[in-house]
Short mmCIF file of C-alpha atoms in Angstrom, two decimals:
data_model
loop_
_atom_site.label_atom_id
_atom_site.label_comp_id
_atom_site.label_asym_id
_atom_site.label_seq_id
_atom_site.Cartn_x
_atom_site.Cartn_y
_atom_site.Cartn_z
CA MET A 718 -32.19 -5.28 102.58
CA ASN A 719 -32.16 -7.08 99.24
CA ARG A 720 -35.14 -7.46 96.90
CA TYR A 721 -36.19 -10.80 98.39
CA GLY A 722 -36.34 -9.36 101.88
CA ALA A 723 -38.31 -6.37 100.62
CA GLN A 724 -40.70 -8.66 98.74
CA ALA A 725 -41.25 -10.78 101.85
CA MET A 726 -41.82 -7.68 103.98
CA THR A 727 -44.42 -6.35 101.54
CA HIS A 728 -46.16 -9.73 101.41
CA TRP A 729 -46.26 -10.07 105.19
CA LYS A 730 -47.57 -6.52 105.67
CA GLU A 731 -50.43 -7.17 103.28
CA HIS A 732 -51.24 -10.84 103.88
CA LYS A 733 -49.87 -11.63 107.36
CA PRO A 734 -50.33 -8.41 109.34
CA GLN A 735 -50.67 -10.17 112.69
CA ALA A 736 -47.40 -12.10 112.26
CA PHE A 737 -45.73 -8.95 110.93
CA GLY A 738 -46.89 -6.98 113.97
CA GLU A 739 -45.37 -9.55 116.31
CA LEU A 740 -41.86 -9.03 114.92
CA GLU A 741 -39.60 -7.07 117.27
CA ASN A 742 -37.34 -5.75 114.51
CA PRO A 743 -38.92 -6.22 111.08
CA GLU A 744 -36.07 -4.53 109.19
CA GLU A 745 -33.48 -6.89 110.66
CA PHE A 746 -35.73 -9.94 110.27
CA PHE A 747 -36.41 -9.31 106.59
CA ALA A 748 -32.82 -8.31 105.83
CA GLU A 749 -31.64 -11.65 107.22
CA LEU A 750 -34.46 -13.54 105.51
CA GLY A 751 -33.59 -11.89 102.19
CA GLU A 752 -29.95 -12.99 102.50
CA GLU A 753 -30.99 -16.54 103.37
CA ILE A 754 -33.33 -16.65 100.38
CA SER A 755 -30.68 -15.30 98.03
CA THR A 756 -28.19 -17.95 99.15
CA GLU A 757 -30.78 -20.71 98.87
CA ILE A 758 -31.71 -19.61 95.34
CA GLU A 759 -28.06 -19.61 94.25
CA THR A 760 -27.46 -23.07 95.72
CA ARG A 761 -30.61 -24.55 94.22
CA ALA A 762 -29.96 -22.95 90.83
CA ARG A 763 -26.48 -24.51 90.73
CA ASP A 764 -27.94 -27.91 91.60
CA LEU A 765 -30.65 -27.60 88.96
CA ALA A 766 -28.20 -26.47 86.29
CA GLY A 767 -26.02 -29.51 86.79
CA GLN A 768 -22.86 -30.16 84.82
CA GLU A 769 -22.17 -28.56 81.48
CA PRO A 770 -22.95 -31.10 78.76
CA ASP A 771 -20.29 -31.86 76.15
CA GLY A 772 -20.62 -29.63 73.14
CA GLU A 773 -22.94 -27.16 74.83
CA GLY A 774 -22.80 -23.82 73.05
CA TYR A 775 -22.97 -20.37 74.58
CA LEU A 776 -26.71 -19.87 73.97
CA GLN A 777 -27.58 -23.33 75.25
CA ARG A 778 -25.50 -22.70 78.38
CA LEU A 779 -27.16 -19.33 78.89
CA GLN A 780 -30.60 -20.89 78.51
CA ARG A 781 -29.76 -23.74 80.93
CA LEU A 782 -28.42 -21.35 83.57
CA ASN A 783 -31.28 -18.86 83.20
CA THR A 784 -33.89 -21.60 83.36
CA SER A 785 -32.35 -23.12 86.47
CA ARG A 786 -32.15 -19.69 88.12
CA LEU A 787 -35.78 -18.84 87.37
CA THR A 788 -36.97 -22.27 88.49
CA ALA A 789 -35.00 -22.04 91.74
CA GLU A 790 -36.23 -18.52 92.39
CA GLY A 791 -39.87 -19.52 91.87
CA GLU A 792 -39.57 -22.55 94.13
CA VAL A 793 -37.83 -20.72 96.97
CA LEU A 794 -40.15 -17.72 96.81
CA ARG A 795 -43.19 -20.01 97.08
CA GLU A 796 -41.61 -21.84 100.02
CA ARG A 797 -40.14 -18.91 101.95
CA VAL A 798 -41.81 -15.65 100.89
CA LEU A 799 -45.28 -16.11 99.45
CA LEU A 800 -46.63 -17.83 102.52
CA ASP A 801 -50.27 -18.58 103.15
CA VAL A 802 -52.35 -15.61 104.16
CA GLU A 803 -53.78 -15.30 107.65
CA PRO A 804 -57.37 -16.61 107.88
CA ASP A 805 -58.95 -13.18 108.36
CA GLN A 806 -57.08 -11.84 105.28
CA GLU A 807 -58.78 -14.15 102.75
#
């Protein structure tokens, strides 16, 4: 299980215990979810980074790629991992 799957599992255990309890095989579910999230982050980061501008230097490229990666990661984690808590957990 990658770090995204582990993060989702921890979040569900704490904030969505009923949904977590209904999973037949939590390890498998979160391992697959983690892989899906990782792929989605990579795809979205590539899209956000766009094409390399003419004359872009090494540091500018590094900044562009890091920013797109962090933005993609934040978006996907909010959409797929950090889900709303169950009503009785608020």
